[in-house]
C-alpha cells in the first residue's frame, strides 16, 4: 500500500487500500522516500476536521506532499492556496465577486452556448476523445474568457497544468517546473498588457488590485493567474469525462438519468462528484501538537486529507460503493468539505458540468467507449487523460460561435 505510487491510481483511486486504512489505521503514518513522511487521514469526519481548523492545520507549508519550499523561502511569494488568514482572506476576496452565484447565473447563457459549440465540433464525426475534445475544453474556454485571453490559449495553458500535476517522468524530471515557468511567462505578458491597457476582464481586475494598500506584484499576479487556470479546469474536466465513464459502466444509472434529465441531473452531478472525487488530496502542516483520532501529531508534521477516501466512508454514506444518482442528502467533500479553503469555483464548476453533461446526454446518442481509457499518472488529481468514444453521427446545431 503506497499512496505515493501513481500506479496505485491507474484506473481510479485505490479504494480497497482506503477501506483498509479507514477500518484499521485511519490516521496512518506513511513513509516518504526523500522526505520526512506524512499522516494519511482517510475517515470522513477527520478529513472535515482538518480542513476546518486552519489554526491547527496550516496551508502555509504547501498543499502537495513533497516539500518544495525551503525554510529560508518563508517570505517568498506564494499562491493563495498556500496562505492562511489574514493573507488568504485578503487575496481570496480579490476574485470572489466573479464566482458568486449571481455572477455565475449571469454567465450561464455563455456557458451553455460553449457546450453547444463543443459538441457541434465533434457530433458529425461520430467519434472523439471525450477528454481532450469535449470535457477539457469547457473549463479551458470559460477561464480563458474570464481572464480575457484567446480560447486556444486557454486550452494550451490547461495542458501545462496537466504536466504540473503529473508524476515526474524519470526521462524528463524538470517537465513540471518548465511548465510552471511557461505559465508564469505567459501571465507576465498578460500582466504587462493589462497594466498598460485595462480591459473589462478578471486579468485587469487583478493587475490593478491592491492588498494591504500595495498593488499586486507581477509575481503575485502570475501565481494567482496560475491558480485560476489550474483550479479552474481540474474538477470540471475530470468530473465530466470520468463521470461519463462511470455512467457508461453503470447503464442502469445512465438510463435512469436520461429518463428524467431535468429532474435528476443536479443530484446526479453531486453523486458523480462524490464517486469520482477529482482532487485526491490536500496537505496541511500541523502548527502545534494535536491529537487526531488515536494518534499524536507533532508540530511541523504533514497531514494529508484524502477526499476520495472520505467520500466512500460508510460512517458518512449508506452503501458508499454503490453509484446512486438519486442519493440524498449527499454531503461529499469533493470541493473541500468547508473551511476557509472551500473551492472558490464550486458554483461555476457545477454550472459548467451541468451544461456539458446535458449536451452529451441529449445529443451524443449511442455513446460507447471505443478503447480502454488512459488514466492520468498522478497521485494528486484523479481522472482519465484520454477516453476515445463513438456515437451516432448527427447534424450540428449551427455555425461556430464567435470566440
Short mmCIF file of N, CA and C in Angstrom, two decimals, residues 34-175:
data_model
loop_
_atom_site.label_atom_id
_atom_site.label_comp_id
_atom_site.label_asym_id
_atom_site.label_seq_id
_atom_site.Cartn_x
_atom_site.Cartn_y
_atom_site.Cartn_z
N UNK A 34 12.85 10.19 0.54
CA UNK A 34 13.43 11.50 0.38
C UNK A 34 12.76 12.59 1.19
N UNK A 35 11.79 12.22 2.02
CA UNK A 35 11.08 13.20 2.84
C UNK A 35 10.81 12.65 4.22
N UNK A 36 10.22 13.46 5.09
CA UNK A 36 10.02 13.06 6.48
C UNK A 36 8.86 12.13 6.73
N UNK A 37 7.96 11.97 5.74
CA UNK A 37 6.75 11.19 5.95
C UNK A 37 5.56 12.09 6.23
N UNK A 38 4.37 11.49 6.28
CA UNK A 38 3.15 12.28 6.49
C UNK A 38 2.06 11.41 7.09
N UNK A 39 1.07 12.07 7.66
CA UNK A 39 -0.12 11.39 8.19
C UNK A 39 -1.18 11.35 7.10
N UNK A 40 -1.62 10.14 6.72
CA UNK A 40 -2.69 9.97 5.75
C UNK A 40 -4.02 9.87 6.50
N UNK A 41 -4.89 10.86 6.31
CA UNK A 41 -6.17 10.94 7.01
C UNK A 41 -7.27 10.47 6.05
N UNK A 42 -7.99 9.42 6.43
CA UNK A 42 -8.88 8.77 5.47
C UNK A 42 -10.35 8.72 5.88
N UNK A 43 -10.69 8.99 7.13
CA UNK A 43 -12.09 8.98 7.52
C UNK A 43 -12.74 10.34 7.28
N UNK A 44 -14.02 10.31 6.96
CA UNK A 44 -14.79 11.50 6.60
C UNK A 44 -14.72 12.57 7.69
N UNK A 45 -15.05 12.22 8.92
CA UNK A 45 -15.09 13.21 9.99
C UNK A 45 -13.71 13.82 10.24
N UNK A 46 -12.66 13.01 10.16
CA UNK A 46 -11.31 13.52 10.39
C UNK A 46 -10.88 14.46 9.26
N UNK A 47 -11.23 14.12 8.03
CA UNK A 47 -10.90 14.97 6.89
C UNK A 47 -11.57 16.34 7.05
N UNK A 48 -12.84 16.35 7.44
CA UNK A 48 -13.54 17.62 7.61
C UNK A 48 -12.94 18.41 8.77
N UNK A 49 -12.57 17.73 9.83
CA UNK A 49 -11.99 18.41 10.98
C UNK A 49 -10.70 19.13 10.60
N UNK A 50 -9.81 18.43 9.88
CA UNK A 50 -8.54 19.03 9.48
C UNK A 50 -8.78 20.22 8.56
N UNK A 51 -9.69 20.09 7.61
CA UNK A 51 -9.94 21.16 6.66
C UNK A 51 -10.56 22.39 7.27
N UNK A 52 -11.26 22.21 8.39
CA UNK A 52 -11.97 23.34 9.01
C UNK A 52 -11.22 23.95 10.19
N UNK A 53 -10.01 23.51 10.44
CA UNK A 53 -9.25 24.03 11.58
C UNK A 53 -7.90 24.57 11.11
N UNK A 54 -7.90 25.72 10.42
CA UNK A 54 -6.63 26.26 9.90
C UNK A 54 -5.68 26.71 11.00
N UNK A 55 -6.19 26.93 12.21
CA UNK A 55 -5.30 27.34 13.30
C UNK A 55 -4.36 26.20 13.68
N UNK A 56 -4.87 24.96 13.63
CA UNK A 56 -4.05 23.80 13.98
C UNK A 56 -3.40 23.17 12.76
N UNK A 57 -4.03 23.33 11.59
CA UNK A 57 -3.54 22.69 10.37
C UNK A 57 -3.38 23.75 9.28
N UNK A 58 -2.18 24.19 9.11
CA UNK A 58 -1.87 25.34 8.24
C UNK A 58 -1.65 24.93 6.79
N UNK A 59 -1.97 25.85 5.88
CA UNK A 59 -1.71 25.66 4.46
C UNK A 59 -0.36 26.24 4.04
N UNK A 60 0.28 26.98 4.95
CA UNK A 60 1.48 27.71 4.58
C UNK A 60 2.66 26.81 4.21
N UNK A 61 2.65 25.57 4.65
CA UNK A 61 3.73 24.66 4.30
C UNK A 61 3.60 24.08 2.91
N UNK A 62 2.48 24.35 2.24
CA UNK A 62 2.24 23.81 0.91
C UNK A 62 1.05 22.89 0.91
N UNK A 63 0.47 22.66 -0.28
CA UNK A 63 -0.71 21.80 -0.40
C UNK A 63 -0.36 20.43 -0.98
N UNK A 64 0.85 20.27 -1.50
CA UNK A 64 1.30 18.99 -2.04
C UNK A 64 2.16 18.29 -1.01
N UNK A 65 2.24 16.97 -1.10
CA UNK A 65 3.01 16.21 -0.13
C UNK A 65 4.50 16.56 -0.17
N UNK A 66 5.14 16.62 -1.34
CA UNK A 66 6.57 16.97 -1.35
C UNK A 66 6.81 18.38 -0.81
N UNK A 67 7.88 18.55 -0.08
CA UNK A 67 8.28 19.87 0.40
C UNK A 67 9.04 20.58 -0.70
N UNK A 68 8.46 21.62 -1.26
CA UNK A 68 9.11 22.35 -2.35
C UNK A 68 9.58 23.72 -1.91
N UNK A 69 9.25 24.10 -0.69
CA UNK A 69 9.60 25.43 -0.20
C UNK A 69 10.63 25.30 0.92
N UNK A 70 11.81 25.84 0.73
CA UNK A 70 12.84 25.80 1.76
C UNK A 70 12.48 26.76 2.89
N UNK A 71 13.02 26.49 4.08
CA UNK A 71 12.70 27.31 5.25
C UNK A 71 13.03 28.77 5.02
N UNK A 72 14.12 29.01 4.29
CA UNK A 72 14.53 30.39 4.08
C UNK A 72 13.63 31.12 3.09
N UNK A 73 12.71 30.38 2.46
CA UNK A 73 11.82 31.00 1.49
C UNK A 73 10.46 31.35 2.08
N UNK A 74 10.35 31.38 3.41
CA UNK A 74 9.06 31.61 4.03
C UNK A 74 8.43 32.93 3.61
N UNK A 75 9.22 33.92 3.31
CA UNK A 75 8.69 35.23 2.93
C UNK A 75 8.54 35.38 1.42
N UNK A 76 8.87 34.35 0.67
CA UNK A 76 8.74 34.42 -0.79
C UNK A 76 7.27 34.41 -1.19
N UNK A 77 6.92 34.96 -2.35
CA UNK A 77 5.53 34.95 -2.81
C UNK A 77 5.00 33.52 -2.89
N UNK A 78 3.71 33.36 -2.63
CA UNK A 78 3.09 32.05 -2.68
C UNK A 78 1.67 32.15 -3.23
N UNK A 79 1.15 31.03 -3.71
CA UNK A 79 -0.21 31.01 -4.19
C UNK A 79 -1.19 31.15 -3.03
N UNK A 80 -2.39 31.61 -3.34
CA UNK A 80 -3.41 31.80 -2.32
C UNK A 80 -3.69 30.51 -1.55
N UNK A 81 -3.63 29.37 -2.24
CA UNK A 81 -3.88 28.09 -1.58
C UNK A 81 -2.84 27.78 -0.51
N UNK A 82 -1.69 28.45 -0.58
CA UNK A 82 -0.63 28.22 0.38
C UNK A 82 -0.56 29.33 1.43
N UNK A 83 -1.68 30.00 1.63
CA UNK A 83 -1.75 31.07 2.62
C UNK A 83 -2.75 30.71 3.72
N UNK A 84 -2.55 31.30 4.88
CA UNK A 84 -3.53 31.26 5.96
C UNK A 84 -4.08 32.66 6.14
N UNK A 85 -5.15 32.77 6.93
CA UNK A 85 -5.68 34.09 7.26
C UNK A 85 -4.61 34.86 8.07
N UNK A 86 -4.55 36.18 7.92
CA UNK A 86 -5.47 37.03 7.15
C UNK A 86 -5.10 37.19 5.67
N UNK A 87 -3.87 36.78 5.28
CA UNK A 87 -3.47 36.96 3.88
C UNK A 87 -4.39 36.20 2.93
N UNK A 88 -4.73 34.96 3.31
CA UNK A 88 -5.60 34.16 2.44
C UNK A 88 -6.93 34.87 2.22
N UNK A 89 -7.49 35.41 3.27
CA UNK A 89 -8.77 36.11 3.17
C UNK A 89 -8.67 37.30 2.22
N UNK A 90 -7.59 38.07 2.34
CA UNK A 90 -7.43 39.27 1.50
C UNK A 90 -7.25 38.92 0.03
N UNK A 91 -6.47 37.89 -0.25
CA UNK A 91 -6.25 37.51 -1.64
C UNK A 91 -7.48 36.83 -2.23
N UNK A 92 -8.16 36.02 -1.45
CA UNK A 92 -9.36 35.34 -1.95
C UNK A 92 -10.43 36.36 -2.31
N UNK A 93 -10.51 37.44 -1.52
CA UNK A 93 -11.54 38.46 -1.74
C UNK A 93 -11.40 39.12 -3.11
N UNK A 94 -10.22 39.12 -3.68
CA UNK A 94 -10.00 39.78 -4.97
C UNK A 94 -10.84 39.17 -6.09
N UNK A 95 -11.05 37.86 -6.02
CA UNK A 95 -11.76 37.19 -7.12
C UNK A 95 -13.15 36.71 -6.73
N UNK A 96 -13.52 36.84 -5.46
CA UNK A 96 -14.81 36.31 -5.01
C UNK A 96 -15.99 36.81 -5.84
N UNK A 97 -16.08 38.11 -6.18
CA UNK A 97 -17.26 38.57 -6.92
C UNK A 97 -17.50 37.83 -8.23
N UNK A 98 -16.43 37.38 -8.89
CA UNK A 98 -16.56 36.69 -10.17
C UNK A 98 -17.15 35.29 -10.04
N UNK A 99 -17.15 34.74 -8.81
CA UNK A 99 -17.56 33.35 -8.63
C UNK A 99 -18.79 33.20 -7.74
N UNK A 100 -19.40 34.31 -7.36
CA UNK A 100 -20.62 34.25 -6.56
C UNK A 100 -21.77 33.69 -7.40
N UNK A 101 -22.78 33.09 -6.77
CA UNK A 101 -23.91 32.51 -7.53
C UNK A 101 -24.55 33.49 -8.51
N UNK A 102 -24.68 34.78 -8.12
CA UNK A 102 -25.30 35.74 -9.02
C UNK A 102 -24.46 35.93 -10.28
N UNK A 103 -23.13 36.01 -10.11
CA UNK A 103 -22.25 36.17 -11.27
C UNK A 103 -22.28 34.94 -12.15
N UNK A 104 -22.28 33.77 -11.54
CA UNK A 104 -22.32 32.51 -12.29
C UNK A 104 -23.64 32.40 -13.07
N UNK A 105 -24.73 32.81 -12.45
CA UNK A 105 -26.02 32.78 -13.14
C UNK A 105 -25.98 33.66 -14.38
N UNK A 106 -25.32 34.81 -14.27
CA UNK A 106 -25.21 35.69 -15.42
C UNK A 106 -24.36 35.10 -16.54
N UNK A 107 -23.43 34.21 -16.19
CA UNK A 107 -22.57 33.57 -17.18
C UNK A 107 -23.22 32.35 -17.83
N UNK A 108 -24.32 31.87 -17.25
CA UNK A 108 -24.92 30.61 -17.70
C UNK A 108 -25.21 30.56 -19.19
N UNK A 109 -25.82 31.60 -19.79
CA UNK A 109 -26.10 31.51 -21.23
C UNK A 109 -24.84 31.30 -22.07
N UNK A 110 -23.73 31.96 -21.71
CA UNK A 110 -22.49 31.78 -22.48
C UNK A 110 -21.92 30.39 -22.25
N UNK A 111 -21.99 29.91 -21.01
CA UNK A 111 -21.50 28.55 -20.71
C UNK A 111 -22.29 27.53 -21.52
N UNK A 112 -23.60 27.70 -21.58
CA UNK A 112 -24.44 26.78 -22.34
C UNK A 112 -24.14 26.87 -23.84
N UNK A 113 -23.89 28.07 -24.34
CA UNK A 113 -23.54 28.23 -25.75
C UNK A 113 -22.21 27.57 -26.07
N UNK A 114 -21.25 27.65 -25.14
CA UNK A 114 -19.97 26.98 -25.34
C UNK A 114 -20.15 25.47 -25.38
N UNK A 115 -21.03 24.94 -24.54
CA UNK A 115 -21.29 23.50 -24.53
C UNK A 115 -21.85 23.05 -25.87
N UNK A 116 -22.76 23.84 -26.44
CA UNK A 116 -23.31 23.53 -27.77
C UNK A 116 -22.19 23.52 -28.80
N UNK A 117 -21.35 24.53 -28.76
CA UNK A 117 -20.24 24.64 -29.72
C UNK A 117 -19.32 23.43 -29.63
N UNK A 118 -18.98 23.02 -28.40
CA UNK A 118 -18.05 21.91 -28.21
C UNK A 118 -18.61 20.62 -28.81
N UNK A 119 -19.89 20.35 -28.56
CA UNK A 119 -20.49 19.14 -29.12
C UNK A 119 -20.66 19.27 -30.63
N UNK A 120 -21.01 20.46 -31.10
CA UNK A 120 -21.12 20.68 -32.55
C UNK A 120 -19.82 20.32 -33.27
N UNK A 121 -18.70 20.59 -32.64
CA UNK A 121 -17.41 20.37 -33.29
C UNK A 121 -17.05 18.90 -33.45
N UNK A 122 -17.78 17.99 -32.76
CA UNK A 122 -17.46 16.57 -32.88
C UNK A 122 -18.63 15.73 -33.37
N UNK A 123 -19.85 16.25 -33.32
CA UNK A 123 -21.03 15.40 -33.48
C UNK A 123 -21.15 14.78 -34.87
N UNK A 124 -20.67 15.46 -35.89
CA UNK A 124 -20.80 14.91 -37.24
C UNK A 124 -19.82 13.77 -37.50
N UNK A 125 -18.75 13.68 -36.70
CA UNK A 125 -17.73 12.65 -36.91
C UNK A 125 -18.13 11.30 -36.35
N UNK A 126 -18.92 11.29 -35.30
CA UNK A 126 -19.31 10.02 -34.69
C UNK A 126 -18.25 9.42 -33.80
N UNK A 127 -17.19 10.16 -33.54
CA UNK A 127 -16.14 9.68 -32.63
C UNK A 127 -15.33 10.87 -32.16
N UNK A 128 -14.74 10.72 -30.95
CA UNK A 128 -13.87 11.77 -30.43
C UNK A 128 -13.18 11.26 -29.17
N UNK A 129 -12.28 12.06 -28.65
CA UNK A 129 -11.70 11.82 -27.34
C UNK A 129 -12.53 12.65 -26.37
N UNK A 130 -13.27 12.01 -25.50
CA UNK A 130 -14.20 12.71 -24.62
C UNK A 130 -13.48 13.62 -23.63
N UNK A 131 -12.18 13.41 -23.43
CA UNK A 131 -11.42 14.26 -22.52
C UNK A 131 -10.91 15.50 -23.24
N UNK A 132 -10.06 15.30 -24.23
CA UNK A 132 -9.38 16.44 -24.85
C UNK A 132 -10.28 17.24 -25.77
N UNK A 133 -11.29 16.61 -26.39
CA UNK A 133 -12.12 17.30 -27.36
C UNK A 133 -13.46 17.75 -26.81
N UNK A 134 -13.78 17.33 -25.59
CA UNK A 134 -15.08 17.70 -25.00
C UNK A 134 -14.90 18.22 -23.58
N UNK A 135 -14.64 17.32 -22.64
CA UNK A 135 -14.64 17.70 -21.22
C UNK A 135 -13.60 18.75 -20.89
N UNK A 136 -12.41 18.64 -21.49
CA UNK A 136 -11.34 19.57 -21.17
C UNK A 136 -11.52 20.95 -21.77
N UNK A 137 -12.33 21.04 -22.83
CA UNK A 137 -12.47 22.34 -23.50
C UNK A 137 -13.33 23.31 -22.71
N UNK A 138 -14.39 22.81 -22.07
CA UNK A 138 -15.29 23.72 -21.36
C UNK A 138 -14.58 24.59 -20.32
N UNK A 139 -13.89 24.01 -19.33
CA UNK A 139 -13.24 24.88 -18.34
C UNK A 139 -12.13 25.72 -18.94
N UNK A 140 -11.45 25.19 -19.94
CA UNK A 140 -10.40 25.97 -20.59
C UNK A 140 -10.97 27.21 -21.27
N UNK A 141 -12.10 27.04 -21.97
CA UNK A 141 -12.76 28.16 -22.64
C UNK A 141 -13.29 29.18 -21.63
N UNK A 142 -13.94 28.68 -20.57
CA UNK A 142 -14.57 29.59 -19.61
C UNK A 142 -13.53 30.44 -18.88
N UNK A 143 -12.47 29.81 -18.39
CA UNK A 143 -11.47 30.60 -17.67
C UNK A 143 -10.73 31.53 -18.62
N UNK A 144 -10.56 31.11 -19.88
CA UNK A 144 -9.93 32.00 -20.87
C UNK A 144 -10.78 33.25 -21.07
N UNK A 145 -12.09 33.07 -21.19
CA UNK A 145 -12.97 34.23 -21.37
C UNK A 145 -12.95 35.12 -20.13
N UNK A 146 -12.94 34.53 -18.94
CA UNK A 146 -12.92 35.32 -17.72
C UNK A 146 -11.62 36.14 -17.63
N UNK A 147 -10.51 35.52 -18.02
CA UNK A 147 -9.21 36.19 -17.95
C UNK A 147 -8.96 37.10 -19.15
N UNK A 148 -9.79 36.97 -20.19
CA UNK A 148 -9.64 37.83 -21.36
C UNK A 148 -8.53 37.40 -22.29
N UNK A 149 -8.27 36.10 -22.39
CA UNK A 149 -7.24 35.60 -23.31
C UNK A 149 -7.92 34.74 -24.37
N UNK A 150 -7.28 34.50 -25.52
CA UNK A 150 -7.89 33.69 -26.56
C UNK A 150 -8.24 32.28 -26.08
N UNK A 151 -9.34 31.73 -26.60
CA UNK A 151 -9.78 30.40 -26.18
C UNK A 151 -8.70 29.36 -26.43
N UNK A 152 -8.03 29.45 -27.56
CA UNK A 152 -6.97 28.47 -27.87
C UNK A 152 -5.86 28.54 -26.84
N UNK A 153 -5.56 29.74 -26.35
CA UNK A 153 -4.53 29.86 -25.31
C UNK A 153 -4.99 29.19 -24.02
N UNK A 154 -6.29 29.29 -23.72
CA UNK A 154 -6.81 28.64 -22.53
C UNK A 154 -6.58 27.13 -22.57
N UNK A 155 -6.75 26.54 -23.75
CA UNK A 155 -6.52 25.10 -23.90
C UNK A 155 -5.04 24.78 -23.68
N UNK A 156 -4.16 25.56 -24.28
CA UNK A 156 -2.72 25.32 -24.13
C UNK A 156 -2.27 25.52 -22.69
N UNK A 157 -2.85 26.50 -22.01
CA UNK A 157 -2.48 26.76 -20.63
C UNK A 157 -2.90 25.59 -19.74
N UNK A 158 -4.09 25.04 -20.01
CA UNK A 158 -4.51 23.90 -19.19
C UNK A 158 -3.61 22.70 -19.44
N UNK A 159 -3.14 22.53 -20.64
CA UNK A 159 -2.20 21.43 -20.91
C UNK A 159 -0.96 21.55 -20.03
N UNK A 160 -0.54 22.79 -19.75
CA UNK A 160 0.61 22.99 -18.87
C UNK A 160 0.28 22.52 -17.45
N UNK A 161 -0.94 22.77 -16.98
CA UNK A 161 -1.29 22.35 -15.62
C UNK A 161 -1.30 20.83 -15.50
N UNK A 162 -1.68 20.15 -16.58
CA UNK A 162 -1.66 18.68 -16.54
C UNK A 162 -0.23 18.19 -16.36
N UNK A 163 0.72 18.84 -17.02
CA UNK A 163 2.13 18.49 -16.84
C UNK A 163 2.58 18.78 -15.42
N UNK A 164 2.12 19.90 -14.86
CA UNK A 164 2.50 20.27 -13.50
C UNK A 164 2.05 19.21 -12.50
N UNK A 165 0.86 18.65 -12.69
CA UNK A 165 0.30 17.70 -11.73
C UNK A 165 0.77 16.26 -11.95
N UNK A 166 1.32 15.98 -13.11
CA UNK A 166 1.72 14.61 -13.40
C UNK A 166 2.93 14.21 -12.55
N UNK A 167 2.99 12.93 -12.23
CA UNK A 167 4.16 12.41 -11.52
C UNK A 167 5.39 12.59 -12.39
N UNK A 168 6.50 13.10 -11.84
CA UNK A 168 7.69 13.37 -12.67
C UNK A 168 8.14 12.16 -13.48
N UNK A 169 8.44 12.40 -14.74
CA UNK A 169 8.95 11.37 -15.62
C UNK A 169 10.47 11.28 -15.45
N UNK A 170 11.00 10.09 -15.13
CA UNK A 170 12.45 9.98 -14.94
C UNK A 170 13.25 10.47 -16.14
N UNK A 171 12.66 10.38 -17.34
CA UNK A 171 13.37 10.84 -18.54
C UNK A 171 13.28 12.35 -18.73
N UNK A 172 12.36 12.99 -18.01
CA UNK A 172 12.21 14.44 -18.11
C UNK A 172 11.78 14.99 -16.75
N UNK A 173 12.64 14.90 -15.74
CA UNK A 173 12.25 15.27 -14.38
C UNK A 173 11.95 16.75 -14.20
N UNK A 174 12.38 17.59 -15.12
CA UNK A 174 12.17 19.03 -14.98
C UNK A 174 10.93 19.52 -15.73
N UNK A 175 10.14 18.59 -16.26
CA UNK A 175 8.99 18.99 -17.08
C UNK A 175 8.00 19.84 -16.29
#
